[in-house]
Amino acid sequence: QSALTQPPSASGSPGQSVTISCTGASSDIGGYNYVSWYQQHPGKAPKLMIYEVTKRPSGVPDRFSGSKSGNTASLTVSGLQAEDEADYYCSSYAGSNFWVFGGGTKLTVL
Amino acid sequence: EVQLVESGGGLVQPGGSLRLSCAGSGFTFSSYSMDWVRQAPGKGLEWVSYISGSSSTIYYADSVKGRFTISRDNAKNSLYLQMNSLRAEDTAVYYCARGDFWADYWGQGALVTVSS
């Protein structure tokens, strides 16, 4: 069982927006502004999409955005495109447990 | 261009040992903390271990504490994971990743299979 809870699946049509939630605790998401999100296509390594809750690395489209409220973080993908279909993982710094991950959400573009 | 390349994966019997290596290039290796993250077949990501740039700070997940040892050689731009007393549940793709509170670069992964 993962430390952070994500829905197993999410979907949307091209051009639509979809939001993926990630629920933790005050010892991880709620206690630090070190939430990150990763995109993983089948057979590939994870790719950093969001760090420090809301920041995007260079090269990541601004269609991807992150937010946090209390112990829950969210990733929103706007203007869905076919290439956004992938698994998405949230992660948080967790003090003594260092890093914790969510179980992953499979995003399907209909 | 930042690159991380893992090596050393393979098939090992339960109770056996294996050493993974990760070669970094395209950045000042000694200036960055590094991590190992694994992914069991069909499963999610699991953080395994962390080492600071100077090796002064090291952390392990409870699931591998006492069995795995992380180390680095900054002169060789290399990160290592010595895995002892391997169990079937250690079967996974092992990724090396750069960063402390998040991982901005990942290697392509090395598959470790623990089976008799």
Short mmCIF file of C-alpha atoms in Angstrom, two decimals:
data_model
loop_
_atom_site.label_atom_id
_atom_site.label_comp_id
_atom_site.label_asym_id
_atom_site.label_seq_id
_atom_site.Cartn_x
_atom_site.Cartn_y
_atom_site.Cartn_z
CA GLN A 1 0.00 0.00 0.00
CA SER A 2 1.42 3.35 -1.08
CA ALA A 3 1.88 6.18 1.38
CA LEU A 4 0.07 8.65 -0.89
CA THR A 5 -3.36 7.89 -2.36
CA GLN A 6 -4.13 8.50 -6.02
CA PRO A 7 -7.11 7.39 -8.10
CA PRO A 8 -6.08 4.40 -10.24
CA SER A 9 -7.45 5.94 -13.41
CA ALA A 10 -8.55 9.21 -14.98
CA SER A 11 -9.68 10.11 -18.47
CA GLY A 12 -10.67 12.96 -20.72
CA SER A 13 -11.21 13.82 -24.35
CA PRO A 14 -8.70 15.80 -26.41
CA GLY A 15 -8.84 19.47 -25.52
CA GLN A 16 -10.50 18.87 -22.15
CA SER A 17 -8.96 19.32 -18.71
CA VAL A 18 -8.41 16.57 -16.15
CA THR A 19 -7.29 16.79 -12.53
CA ILE A 20 -5.53 14.01 -10.62
CA SER A 21 -5.57 14.13 -6.84
CA CYS A 22 -2.95 12.88 -4.40
CA THR A 23 -3.85 12.57 -0.73
CA GLY A 24 -1.32 12.22 2.04
CA ALA A 25 -0.92 13.36 5.61
CA SER A 26 0.45 16.21 7.68
CA SER A 27 3.75 14.30 7.85
CA ASP A 28 4.26 14.53 4.11
CA ILE A 29 2.15 16.64 1.73
CA GLY A 30 0.67 18.79 4.48
CA GLY A 31 3.99 19.42 6.18
CA TYR A 32 6.22 20.40 3.29
CA ASN A 33 6.02 22.25 -0.03
CA TYR A 34 8.00 19.51 -1.75
CA VAL A 35 5.31 17.83 -3.83
CA SER A 36 6.42 16.61 -7.25
CA TRP A 37 4.68 14.87 -10.14
CA TYR A 38 6.14 12.43 -12.66
CA GLN A 39 4.91 11.23 -16.03
CA GLN A 40 5.80 7.72 -17.13
CA HIS A 41 5.10 6.23 -20.54
CA PRO A 42 5.15 2.42 -20.88
CA GLY A 43 8.65 1.01 -20.73
CA LYS A 44 10.20 4.43 -20.10
CA ALA A 45 11.77 6.16 -17.14
CA PRO A 46 9.71 8.67 -15.16
CA LYS A 47 9.90 12.31 -16.22
CA LEU A 48 9.61 15.24 -13.82
CA MET A 49 6.57 17.39 -14.64
CA ILE A 50 6.03 19.49 -11.48
CA TYR A 51 8.22 20.21 -8.46
CA GLU A 52 7.77 22.27 -5.29
CA VAL A 53 3.99 21.92 -5.71
CA THR A 54 3.57 24.37 -8.60
CA LYS A 55 6.85 24.77 -10.53
CA ARG A 56 7.43 23.40 -14.02
CA PRO A 57 10.87 22.33 -15.25
CA SER A 58 12.08 23.87 -18.47
CA GLY A 59 10.47 22.16 -21.45
CA VAL A 60 7.30 21.02 -19.69
CA PRO A 61 4.23 22.58 -21.36
CA ASP A 62 2.26 25.11 -19.34
CA ARG A 63 -0.76 22.86 -19.86
CA PHE A 64 0.52 21.04 -16.77
CA SER A 65 -0.07 22.74 -13.43
CA GLY A 66 0.09 21.74 -9.79
CA SER A 67 -1.56 22.86 -6.57
CA LYS A 68 -1.95 21.86 -2.93
CA SER A 69 -4.55 22.31 -0.22
CA GLY A 70 -3.91 20.85 3.19
CA ASN A 71 -2.88 17.22 2.82
CA THR A 72 -4.00 16.91 -0.81
CA ALA A 73 -2.07 17.85 -3.91
CA SER A 74 -3.44 17.97 -7.44
CA LEU A 75 -2.10 17.85 -10.98
CA THR A 76 -4.21 19.45 -13.71
CA VAL A 77 -3.63 18.77 -17.37
CA SER A 78 -5.39 21.29 -19.59
CA GLY A 79 -5.97 20.99 -23.33
CA LEU A 80 -5.45 17.22 -23.26
CA GLN A 81 -3.37 15.80 -26.08
CA ALA A 82 -2.88 12.21 -27.18
CA GLU A 83 0.73 12.22 -25.96
CA ASP A 84 -0.43 13.01 -22.42
CA GLU A 85 -1.71 9.44 -22.11
CA ALA A 86 0.61 7.92 -19.50
CA ASP A 87 0.92 6.97 -15.85
CA TYR A 88 1.30 9.85 -13.40
CA TYR A 89 2.87 9.57 -9.95
CA CYS A 90 2.84 12.10 -7.15
CA SER A 91 5.62 12.26 -4.59
CA SER A 92 6.33 14.18 -1.42
CA TYR A 93 9.23 14.71 0.93
CA ALA A 94 8.24 13.05 4.18
CA GLY A 95 10.89 13.90 6.74
CA SER A 96 12.15 10.73 8.41
CA ASN A 97 10.58 8.58 5.65
CA PHE A 98 12.35 10.85 3.18
CA TRP A 99 10.42 10.25 -0.09
CA VAL A 100 6.95 8.77 -0.49
CA PHE A 101 5.10 8.09 -3.74
CA GLY A 102 1.51 7.62 -4.72
CA GLY A 103 0.34 4.41 -6.34
CA GLY A 104 0.01 6.05 -9.75
CA THR A 105 -2.86 7.16 -11.97
CA LYS A 106 -3.32 5.88 -15.51
CA LEU A 107 -4.48 8.82 -17.65
CA THR A 108 -6.42 7.82 -20.75
CA VAL A 109 -7.11 10.28 -23.56
CA LEU A 110 -10.39 9.16 -25.07
CA GLU B 1 23.21 16.96 -21.65
CA VAL B 2 22.61 15.24 -18.32
CA GLN B 3 22.78 11.45 -18.57
CA LEU B 4 22.44 8.70 -16.01
CA VAL B 5 23.20 5.15 -17.10
CA GLU B 6 22.61 2.16 -14.83
CA SER B 7 24.34 -1.19 -15.14
CA GLY B 8 24.73 -4.40 -13.17
CA GLY B 9 21.21 -5.76 -13.21
CA GLY B 10 20.43 -9.42 -13.78
CA LEU B 11 19.06 -12.66 -12.37
CA VAL B 12 20.08 -13.65 -8.85
CA GLN B 13 18.92 -16.36 -6.48
CA PRO B 14 17.13 -15.54 -3.21
CA GLY B 15 19.71 -14.73 -0.55
CA GLY B 16 22.22 -13.64 -3.16
CA SER B 17 23.94 -10.32 -3.80
CA LEU B 18 24.17 -7.86 -6.67
CA ARG B 19 25.80 -4.47 -7.17
CA LEU B 20 24.22 -1.81 -9.33
CA SER B 21 26.18 1.08 -10.79
CA CYS B 22 25.02 4.39 -12.21
CA ALA B 23 27.33 6.56 -14.32
CA GLY B 24 26.54 10.25 -14.43
CA SER B 25 27.64 12.72 -17.09
CA GLY B 26 26.82 16.20 -18.32
CA PHE B 27 26.80 17.77 -14.84
CA THR B 28 29.05 18.26 -11.81
CA PHE B 29 28.32 14.91 -10.18
CA SER B 30 29.70 15.77 -6.75
CA SER B 31 27.38 18.76 -6.40
CA TYR B 32 24.20 16.71 -6.46
CA SER B 33 22.44 14.32 -4.14
CA MET B 34 21.47 11.03 -5.75
CA ASP B 35 18.82 8.39 -5.16
CA TRP B 36 17.76 4.89 -6.06
CA VAL B 37 14.08 4.34 -6.85
CA ARG B 38 12.62 0.98 -7.83
CA GLN B 39 9.52 -0.23 -9.62
CA ALA B 40 8.28 -3.79 -9.29
CA PRO B 41 6.70 -5.28 -12.44
CA GLY B 42 3.34 -3.64 -13.05
CA LYS B 43 3.59 -1.65 -9.81
CA GLY B 44 4.29 1.91 -8.73
CA LEU B 45 7.45 3.73 -7.78
CA GLU B 46 9.19 3.10 -4.44
CA TRP B 47 12.04 5.22 -3.09
CA VAL B 48 14.93 3.00 -1.93
CA SER B 49 17.88 5.12 -0.82
CA TYR B 50 19.44 8.63 -0.79
CA ILE B 51 23.00 9.88 -0.61
CA SER B 52 24.16 13.49 -0.39
CA GLY B 53 26.84 14.88 -2.68
CA SER B 54 29.59 14.44 -0.10
CA SER B 55 28.24 11.07 1.11
CA SER B 56 27.80 12.62 4.58
CA THR B 57 24.06 11.92 4.68
CA ILE B 58 22.50 8.59 3.75
CA TYR B 59 18.94 7.32 4.13
CA TYR B 60 17.26 4.00 3.41
CA ALA B 61 13.70 2.82 3.09
CA ASP B 62 12.71 0.46 5.90
CA SER B 63 12.18 -2.31 3.34
CA VAL B 64 15.90 -2.42 2.47
CA LYS B 65 17.58 -1.14 5.64
CA GLY B 66 20.35 -3.47 6.78
CA ARG B 67 20.49 -5.27 3.43
CA PHE B 68 21.30 -2.54 0.88
CA THR B 69 24.20 -0.08 0.93
CA ILE B 70 24.35 3.08 -1.16
CA SER B 71 27.69 4.69 -2.00
CA ARG B 72 29.28 6.98 -4.55
CA ASP B 73 32.68 7.72 -6.06
CA ASN B 74 32.71 11.35 -7.17
CA ALA B 75 36.09 10.92 -8.86
CA LYS B 76 34.45 8.37 -11.16
CA ASN B 77 31.07 10.20 -11.39
CA SER B 78 29.44 6.99 -10.22
CA LEU B 79 26.70 5.91 -7.84
CA TYR B 80 26.38 2.38 -6.47
CA LEU B 81 23.84 0.17 -4.74
CA GLN B 82 25.14 -2.97 -3.05
CA MET B 83 22.21 -5.33 -2.54
CA ASN B 84 22.63 -8.29 -0.18
CA SER B 85 20.23 -10.95 1.16
CA LEU B 86 18.00 -10.40 -1.84
CA ARG B 87 14.37 -11.50 -1.69
CA ALA B 88 11.76 -12.20 -4.35
CA GLU B 89 10.05 -8.94 -3.42
CA ASP B 90 13.19 -7.02 -4.41
CA THR B 91 12.49 -7.91 -8.05
CA ALA B 92 12.12 -4.59 -9.85
CA VAL B 93 13.56 -2.10 -12.28
CA TYR B 94 16.01 0.03 -10.32
CA TYR B 95 16.40 3.65 -11.39
CA CYS B 96 19.10 6.04 -10.31
CA ALA B 97 17.83 9.59 -10.06
CA ARG B 98 19.32 13.01 -9.36
CA GLY B 99 17.97 15.20 -6.60
CA ASP B 100 17.02 15.52 -2.97
CA PHE B 101 13.42 16.70 -2.59
CA TRP B 102 12.52 15.73 -6.17
CA ALA B 103 14.26 13.94 -9.04
CA ASP B 104 14.90 16.05 -12.10
CA TYR B 105 16.77 13.37 -14.10
CA TRP B 106 16.38 9.61 -14.18
CA GLY B 107 18.36 6.79 -15.73
CA GLN B 108 16.79 4.23 -18.03
CA GLY B 109 16.69 1.62 -15.29
CA ALA B 110 18.30 -1.77 -14.55
CA LEU B 111 16.17 -4.88 -14.11
CA VAL B 112 16.91 -7.03 -11.07
CA THR B 113 15.17 -10.40 -10.91
CA VAL B 114 15.37 -12.47 -7.73
CA SER B 115 14.32 -16.02 -8.46
CA SER B 116 15.50 -19.59 -8.05
#
